[in-house]
Each structure stands twice: as structure tokens, then as C-alpha cells.
């Protein structure tokens, strides 16, 4: 028989129900997102080599260290190791060129944590995705370094140091096909990740698998990535280079940072709308702006800016789109 | 079979019912002393009609009030009134209570129990019996039942719902009544329908209790009452949810179920109604599920009103671990008690003794806007926003823009929140804040 506890001596604590909670925690969610990104990041390291690895490691260490320092200085609870700063560092590194000088990467990472996250009040308070702010800051500070890509060989042994979207913007679609040796070769390269670009954005298949893992774990809603990618697909197809319905949606959907952006950044819960309907509006908007920048803008790629712009609209979307309250008309 | 439309949101906590699901109700011996609060219900407290030193019998009226919104209180055993004073209570923090020292004879008041042929009673007589028997909503609402059961014609009630959802984890009292006292309960349903003068009756039972569905279907065969298995999802047993699913009606904001022609009552309540009408037994005992990882032997116990939580727990073998919380009710909507000396009152459906480990309570963090609370809220509110407004004490905004007054405090939002935010606590805080500033408060 187990020991008897004397009821009179027991100190009871009182609080508000519910007294049972689901097992998920913020930290568990963050580590799962990191896990989902890992395959594509590892692919980047294998494909682009040591510089990619150094950038990833530097970016993560800088982010975690910056968070630790800020929290020490602000004398608040240390959450630097909850996976969220790690995620910011990892995401930032995955969205920059492997050729980026590591000290610049570190600066971007610190900016992301200190300015984009903690100056807004810390996790949950930031309006913009910190990794995106870090990337945008680097883009403004070192535009050349940010657009200097690795030199890779395409399937037809063409040597290139431009991204597919870059080739499209500067040289046109037929040149793009030529570089990769035809449409199916181009698609294959994009699907498998054998193309130039940022460290972690190239391998479509691994990113999608990681994204599906998050959908399965109910961490993200499938609606955001699907709607955003579909919006880009439709718009780039309709507004093609040779007139209506002449675009190449398959290429556009896999190119640039769309896949990683749609699955891992537009779904950033802190900066996206809180309702499912709101998230769909957000995704359509982000897809439209991405397409606009790609087709008409000065930059070859627009995923990062489109999401940042939609982040600004998030509070407004949340104010307008709310669930209907039981027993009321609205 | 018709596919039921479910309500929005909701959560699926582990139901933890298996600890006591198959344990028949055990009658607990009368304790040495019962502390019976005169206020165990919504409305005016009863005024004691006995004095210290009086001898009382089981079932004898001991507190009564002349107003309509109140409920009578009866002695739960025979003995001597040894004190009338303010005691801690499990309903409201404290209440005037009548303390009876048992004489060990457990002797009924004269004429009890009796036997009535309820079918020959008229509606008014039924109302009076329910009123005189001190019956209140035993699902935790504590609302006087004689009011509900007499809504009938003037409120244009057309549907009676027996709420057998019992969606709170751990609790099995309703379930045990449904399978052990099926006939009595079925009679109670018929009595309620007669009392309300309605033709349409629905019994809603969560589909994780197939035996109860079977038993009730059997017992109500050939009547106008339909027994429906509703999907298991918390808070299915909340009145607004159950009515939406079964009657396909929504209660407009700020209104009650009776305003849309429906009266819903819970299983234990209707069982007590049947006991009162058929046998003349007032509400002096109720089923309590005793469970939680700190309790030696979880079980379903028939407990006399006024028995202390401590006595009940000791009857169940006592505590084997040090509990962090003793909860009155279920883990989703119950109330943690500060002491084990509090008495079981009419609304106590469960006593849970849980250790820190079983409670799985993390440190509260900032909201990461994950939206899970929004998905979970059965009412369609934005709980995350309410919790943030709660931190800042902004009641007006919470009311005007975010509909805080519609919240039923079901706890689904706090349950799912990965940041472990005590959203319900913030919501209650905001509501109280308003109450303190309102002109009704003195
Ligand atoms: S569940 Fe918690 S963390 Fe998520 S949005 Fe709601 S309050 Fe914020
Ligand atoms: S407690 Fe209130 S806000 Fe939270 S889920 Fe229930 S009804 Fe919604």
C-alpha cells in the first residue's frame, strides 16, 4: 500500500480552469519548424559547399547570442534557446547567397533579432518576420554581395553565376531554356534544387516535404502556401511575355524563394493574420505582389518584399476578418 | 441516420473517463457531521427555519426563502443542529451554513419516502414539488430547476433536451445514472416534458458512451423522445452547443435557451426531479466522481449534501500523492479549492485531486498569434486578443470590438494555447473589472 498523505497538511494552489493543457509548447513548435527546414538546409550545404555551412552556423549563433544578450540586458526571462532565435538565424541564412561574407550574415542576423524582434517587444510583438527584415537590411547595405551567386554548372554544362529568375529578367525566357537545355531539364533542376539561388531556397522537393510535415503536425495551415503559390502560378501564366496565357507558371512556382517563402515565411504565425480566412487574403496579396515585382519590377525576385508588405496589412486584416460570433449576425 | 452538424471549434482533451467509467455508484455512509450551506444556487439564499439545538430528520426542510429565484435546502441526514454560521463553501467562497451532527440513525422525516403516481399530477403540482424539493441545475449551473421546468406555455417552449453529453474529462456521474437508473431517468424526462407541456424531447449523449445511448433508447422506446448520439467534442455539453447541434437553433447573444423555445436540463438534475416527484425525496444527495492521480481509489460516490471533500476523499482510500490542486468539478471548467474542508454542495459533480505532474501547467509566455485559440473557440471569439486586452485591463474594447460578454468560459482556448496563457483568467478579470465599475455593484 502506498503512503497516506495527510490532507490537512497539504498546501493547495488555486487558479483558474482549465487545469489541463495541451502538450504543445511554443518551444516545441519552433523546433519542429527548424526540423522541417533542416533537409533543405542540408541539401544547400551539400550543393553549395563549405561557404553555405559557415553562413548557416554563423547566422544561427549570431541570432541566439544576440537574443541572449538582449534578454540579459533587459533582465527578462531568457528564451534564447527556445528554438525561435535559432529559427530566425536558420531562415535568414537559407535566404541569402552562399557567397555572402559571413560577417555580413552575422550583422543581418543581429539586426533581425535586435531590431526586428526585440525592439518591437520580443516574440509575438513583432509586426515583420525578423529573418525578412534581416535580409532586407542586408539587401540595402550590401546589394552587390547579396546578388553575387555561386558559379554552377547546368545540366548542359553551361557555366552560370546567375539565378534562373535573374537570367529570365536580363536575358529572357529562351535564353533561360537554353542555359538549362530545355523545359523539362529546367523543371527538373528546379524541382531537385540543382540551380543557383540562396542557400536553402533551391530544393523544391525537400521544402515541400518539410512544409507538408508542418501541415501534418498542424503547425501551419495548408491554405497559405497553396493559395500563395497558386496566385503566383496563375498571374505569371496569364501575364506571359508574349501576351495573355503565355507565361510559364511551373517555372515561376518553383523559382526563386517562393516555395520557402510560402511554406515557411508567409506562414510565420506571429506576422500573418490569425484567422484562416484572413490568412487566405494574406496569401493572395503576397502572391499578387510577388508576381507584380517579378513581371514588372526592377528586381528579379519579390517574395521577401511581398511578404513584408503584407505583414503591414495583417493588423488591418485581423480587424476586418473575424469569425462570426455565435448567436449574432456578424 | 441523419448526419449531425457540429458546432464550430471545440477541442479533444484526453477524456480520462476510464478510471471510473465502469464503476457502479457506491453509497457513502453518512459522515459524523454535515455542513449544509443555505446558498447553493443562483438567487436568494435560503433563510434557516431551524435553530441550533433542534433535532432534524433526513429530508426535512431547513432553509427556505419566499422569493421566486431561490431554492430550498433540506437536512441530508437525521441529527442535531449544532451550529448555524458562516463556513467556507465550494460554491461561492463562503456561505451561511447549517451544521448537523448525525445521530447515526439516518431517519427519514415523517411520510418519506412516499410513492406518487406522477401521471395523475397536474402541471402546477409538479412545479410545486420541484420547488419544494430544492432542485437546482446539477451540471454546475446551480440554477433553480423549478423556474426552468415551469417556463412552459408563456415562453412558447416546444423542445425539451436532456443533456447527457457529459463532455468534461474524468466525470462519469451522468453516465452512471443513465446506465444504472435508466428507468427513473426516463420517467424524469417524461415528467419534465409534461411539466413544460412539450411534445418534442431529445436526449443528447456523446458517442463515447454507447451503452448509455443504448439504455436510454431502450427505455424511451415508443415515446416522442429521440435519443441522439452526438459527436464527442468538448464543450459539447455546453447548453449553447448542444442546442445548436440537436435543435439546430442558436441562442441569440444575451438571451437564454428558453427564449428560443428550448429547455435543456442535465441528467443528474432530471434524475433528482424524478426522485422528488415520484418518491417525494428532496435533493439531499448527489453522485460525485472522485478521481485524479492523487486519489487512492477513484470511484463514483453517492454523497450526502454537506459532506466535506476530505471525508469523501478519505472514503475513496485517501490520498496517495500530494495533490497540487483539489478541483470541484471537471478539469476544464471546475474550480480549484483552497481547502479540503469545504462541503459537497448540490452543484459538485466531481472532486479531483491532481498532482503538479498531471496538471501539465507551463509557465505563461507571450502570445505567438498561432491562432489555435481562435480555431478552438466554439463561440467564434478571438481569445488571444481578449487575453492581451486583459493584461491591459481594457474592458470596453474587449466588449465592443471583441464580444467578451459572449464568452462561455469553456476553457477551450486556454487548453490549446501553446504559450500556456491563462486566457480564461484574463477574461474573468475583465468581466469582474466591469462589474466593479458598474452601477449594480455596491
Ligand atoms: S493559442 Fe495562445 S499563443 Fe496561440 S494565438 Fe491564442 S493566445 Fe496566442
Ligand atoms: S473560454 Fe471563452 S474565449 Fe475561450 S474558447 Fe471558450 S468561449 Fe471562447
Short mmCIF file of C-alpha atoms in Angstrom, two decimals, chain A residues 1-8 10-27 29-30 77 79 82 123-126 217-219 221 269-276 279 314 318-319 321-328 330, chain B residues 8 240 244 250-253 317-327 331-338 340 359-361 363-372 374-375 379-382 384 401 406 411 414-416 418-420 422 424-425 428:
data_model
loop_
_atom_site.label_atom_id
_atom_site.label_comp_id
_atom_site.label_asym_id
_atom_site.label_seq_id
_atom_site.Cartn_x
_atom_site.Cartn_y
_atom_site.Cartn_z
CA UNK A 1 0.00 0.00 0.00
CA UNK A 2 1.28 3.43 -0.84
CA UNK A 3 1.81 6.02 1.82
CA UNK A 4 -1.13 8.03 3.01
CA UNK A 5 -0.97 11.78 2.65
CA UNK A 6 -2.38 13.84 5.44
CA UNK A 7 -4.93 16.09 3.84
CA UNK A 8 -4.72 18.77 6.48
CA UNK A 10 -1.32 19.64 2.13
CA UNK A 11 -0.87 23.06 0.63
CA UNK A 12 -3.27 23.55 -2.23
CA UNK A 13 -2.82 26.00 -5.05
CA UNK A 14 -5.73 27.85 -6.55
CA UNK A 15 -6.00 29.14 -10.09
CA UNK A 16 -8.50 29.42 -12.90
CA UNK A 17 -9.63 26.48 -15.01
CA UNK A 18 -8.82 24.78 -17.28
CA UNK A 19 -6.41 22.72 -15.24
CA UNK A 20 -5.30 20.53 -18.10
CA UNK A 21 -3.45 21.91 -21.10
CA UNK A 22 -2.48 20.51 -24.44
CA UNK A 23 1.07 19.28 -24.59
CA UNK A 24 2.31 21.61 -27.28
CA UNK A 25 4.52 24.49 -26.27
CA UNK A 26 5.98 27.43 -28.16
CA UNK A 27 9.39 25.84 -27.97
CA UNK A 29 6.56 24.33 -32.28
CA UNK A 30 9.72 26.28 -33.04
CA UNK A 77 13.33 35.62 -18.92
CA UNK A 79 14.19 32.29 -24.05
CA UNK A 82 13.55 28.01 -27.22
CA UNK A 123 8.42 37.22 -29.71
CA UNK A 124 4.81 37.73 -30.63
CA UNK A 125 5.01 41.51 -30.74
CA UNK A 126 6.94 41.91 -33.97
CA UNK A 217 1.68 18.45 -37.35
CA UNK A 218 -0.98 21.18 -37.54
CA UNK A 219 1.61 23.90 -37.14
CA UNK A 221 -2.49 25.73 -42.41
CA UNK A 269 2.22 32.87 -37.18
CA UNK A 270 3.40 35.99 -35.45
CA UNK A 271 3.21 38.12 -38.56
CA UNK A 272 0.36 36.55 -40.54
CA UNK A 273 -3.35 37.04 -39.83
CA UNK A 274 -4.79 34.97 -37.02
CA UNK A 275 -7.90 33.62 -38.77
CA UNK A 276 -7.87 31.14 -41.62
CA UNK A 279 -4.59 34.06 -43.95
CA UNK A 314 -2.00 41.98 -41.16
CA UNK A 318 -7.37 40.91 -38.41
CA UNK A 319 -9.55 43.84 -37.59
CA UNK A 321 -11.95 39.49 -40.83
CA UNK A 322 -13.21 37.86 -37.66
CA UNK A 323 -15.16 34.68 -37.12
CA UNK A 324 -18.91 35.03 -36.74
CA UNK A 325 -19.85 35.16 -33.09
CA UNK A 326 -22.39 32.53 -32.02
CA UNK A 327 -25.84 33.97 -31.69
CA UNK A 328 -25.07 37.14 -33.58
CA UNK A 330 -21.76 39.06 -37.60
CA UNK B 8 -17.53 25.42 -34.72
CA UNK B 240 -25.43 26.63 -26.49
CA UNK B 244 -27.28 24.11 -31.81
CA UNK B 250 -28.76 29.33 -31.91
CA UNK B 251 -29.43 31.25 -28.76
CA UNK B 252 -29.15 34.93 -29.69
CA UNK B 253 -26.42 36.79 -27.83
CA UNK B 317 -8.96 5.44 0.16
CA UNK B 318 -7.44 8.83 0.81
CA UNK B 319 -4.57 10.46 -1.00
CA UNK B 320 -1.56 8.55 -2.20
CA UNK B 321 0.35 11.53 -3.50
CA UNK B 322 0.47 15.16 -2.54
CA UNK B 323 -2.04 16.97 -4.68
CA UNK B 324 -1.33 20.40 -6.04
CA UNK B 325 -4.98 21.05 -6.64
CA UNK B 326 -8.31 19.80 -5.40
CA UNK B 327 -10.84 20.60 -8.05
CA UNK B 331 -10.65 19.94 -15.16
CA UNK B 332 -11.94 22.18 -17.94
CA UNK B 333 -14.46 24.30 -16.06
CA UNK B 334 -14.10 23.31 -12.43
CA UNK B 335 -12.88 25.35 -9.51
CA UNK B 336 -9.71 24.67 -7.55
CA UNK B 337 -10.44 24.70 -3.85
CA UNK B 338 -8.26 26.29 -1.22
CA UNK B 340 -10.47 20.19 1.66
CA UNK B 359 -1.83 19.23 -14.40
CA UNK B 360 0.80 19.90 -17.06
CA UNK B 361 0.92 23.60 -16.40
CA UNK B 363 4.96 29.00 -17.50
CA UNK B 364 2.92 31.62 -19.28
CA UNK B 365 4.60 33.17 -22.31
CA UNK B 366 3.81 35.87 -24.81
CA UNK B 367 1.14 35.12 -27.40
CA UNK B 368 2.72 33.97 -30.65
CA UNK B 369 -0.53 34.54 -32.55
CA UNK B 370 -0.67 30.93 -33.63
CA UNK B 371 -4.44 31.14 -33.96
CA UNK B 372 -5.17 27.88 -32.17
CA UNK B 374 -9.35 31.20 -32.45
CA UNK B 375 -9.79 27.82 -34.10
CA UNK B 379 -18.33 30.90 -29.83
CA UNK B 380 -16.17 32.46 -32.54
CA UNK B 381 -14.27 34.90 -30.40
CA UNK B 382 -10.62 35.91 -30.66
CA UNK B 384 -5.79 35.81 -27.89
CA UNK B 401 -14.87 45.08 -30.56
CA UNK B 406 -20.44 36.11 -25.34
CA UNK B 411 -11.61 26.96 -21.39
CA UNK B 414 -6.54 28.13 -22.63
CA UNK B 415 -6.42 24.39 -23.21
CA UNK B 416 -4.92 24.63 -26.70
CA UNK B 418 0.98 26.56 -26.66
CA UNK B 419 2.11 29.69 -24.83
CA UNK B 420 0.11 28.40 -21.83
CA UNK B 422 -4.45 31.65 -18.90
CA UNK B 424 -9.98 32.44 -19.19
CA UNK B 425 -8.39 34.09 -16.19
CA UNK B 428 -12.86 36.71 -15.92
#
